């Protein structure tokens, strides 16, 4: 038996990787991690990262999804060296604009009788699959149209039948290749039915345009989801028949959701744009994704260059990786912590909007910086510090009542800075530790956690703090809220 092996690329050659999404929905984290790994591999070795749009499914592809995915990639800093918007020598990068390229290769295959028109209807194919299954066989194309004469083909055309084009899979061979993640792979060509490479409307099927473009665009490494593993032998056979050079492949594990099923555009998985809108930082998203199915020695937050430097095909795992939002939140905390002051200020400004008085900006940011993870945290602290203390719930009311009105009256009467306040309350009530600080915190913010109390007191100012202590005194006396 002969074997087909992918071309061994010259090790000194710089990697050319690609991300080739179909614009049929918004990118989710599964798609995005594929993009990230491809971008990191190219970046690590100074190669090129290509973006190609696989929009051959005209029914489902939409221009606005192309725009959205470009925006998502740019937001994360995954700039491409060739592709839409930037172009390049292999243009065009949208498959819908590459039909003449595919047509030339179809002709080449048909001329060599390596492909043939198939006139079977969807109904006929379904019946054939059903009877194969009933006989306990894995369904594959039965070869009905494999050996039609020129006259038989013409007769079918005359009846108005529009054929698809099928690739004639060579029989009795073994296709082998070494996957960067899954190691040596073997497939018998006898298990592969002749497959469609051109749809009846003339547009290319995925197997075909995807493989042809990888070769024509000089792609050296294809990192893609494990869902594509069984496509690879077909694509290697096609490239061999066309005399085109194949890339090497890394089939990376799928990212699954809580239900254990792979994230998919169809199952409504959380879109990248939703994470952006919720206020996640791009640094948090890439640090999280880079560690889903790939291990790093360094558990600290890394820049894209750092992530690229530590990226290694040998560190890709085989097991599916479950998306865990608590991990993403961990990286959000790390990313915010590391954010340079100027960007932190801008992030808070955007989050606070009108709620933040310009003259209090610096003090506010210094006070709450370590207590906010999302824009909604910023706006909540604005509402609390520049608006009103929230109405107490049962827990808070219990704390206030236990401290009693005299406690808060003492705080209100103290005047002066924070030290003066705590000194006066201690002297009047004997309270200390949590019994001292928790009621004061609840009086000033209504929350049992938050920034340091001296900072909050300083930000509010003496007058506003007094007003809040008096309000707490009334609430502690169980008077109706005012
Ligand atoms: N849940 C997932 N985990 C990891 N990779 C994924 C996942 N879903 C898709 N991919 C990968 O994302 C890349 C881009 O895929 P594409 O845009 O064609 O989406 P797709 O495979 O059609 O996904 P979907 O099922 O969500 O439509 C492919 O390499 C694919 O393998
Ligand atoms: Zn047929």
Coordinates of C-alpha atoms and ligand atoms in Angstrom, one line a residue, residues 116-121 124-125 141 143-146 148 164 166, ligand 2:
X116 CA -16.7 13.5 -11.9
X117 CA -20.2 15.0 -12.0
X118 CA -22.7 13.4 -9.7
X119 CA -26.4 13.6 -10.6
X120 CA -27.8 11.9 -7.6
X121 CA -30.6 13.8 -5.9
X124 CA -31.5 9.2 -3.7
X125 CA -28.5 9.8 -1.5
X141 CA -21.2 7.5 -1.4
X143 CA -20.3 5.4 -6.5
X144 CA -23.5 5.6 -8.5
X145 CA -22.2 8.2 -10.9
X146 CA -18.5 7.2 -10.8
X148 CA -21.1 7.2 -16.3
X164 CA -22.3 18.3 -8.1
X166 CA -17.1 14.6 -6.7
Ligands
LIG2 ZN1 -24.2 10.4 -8.0

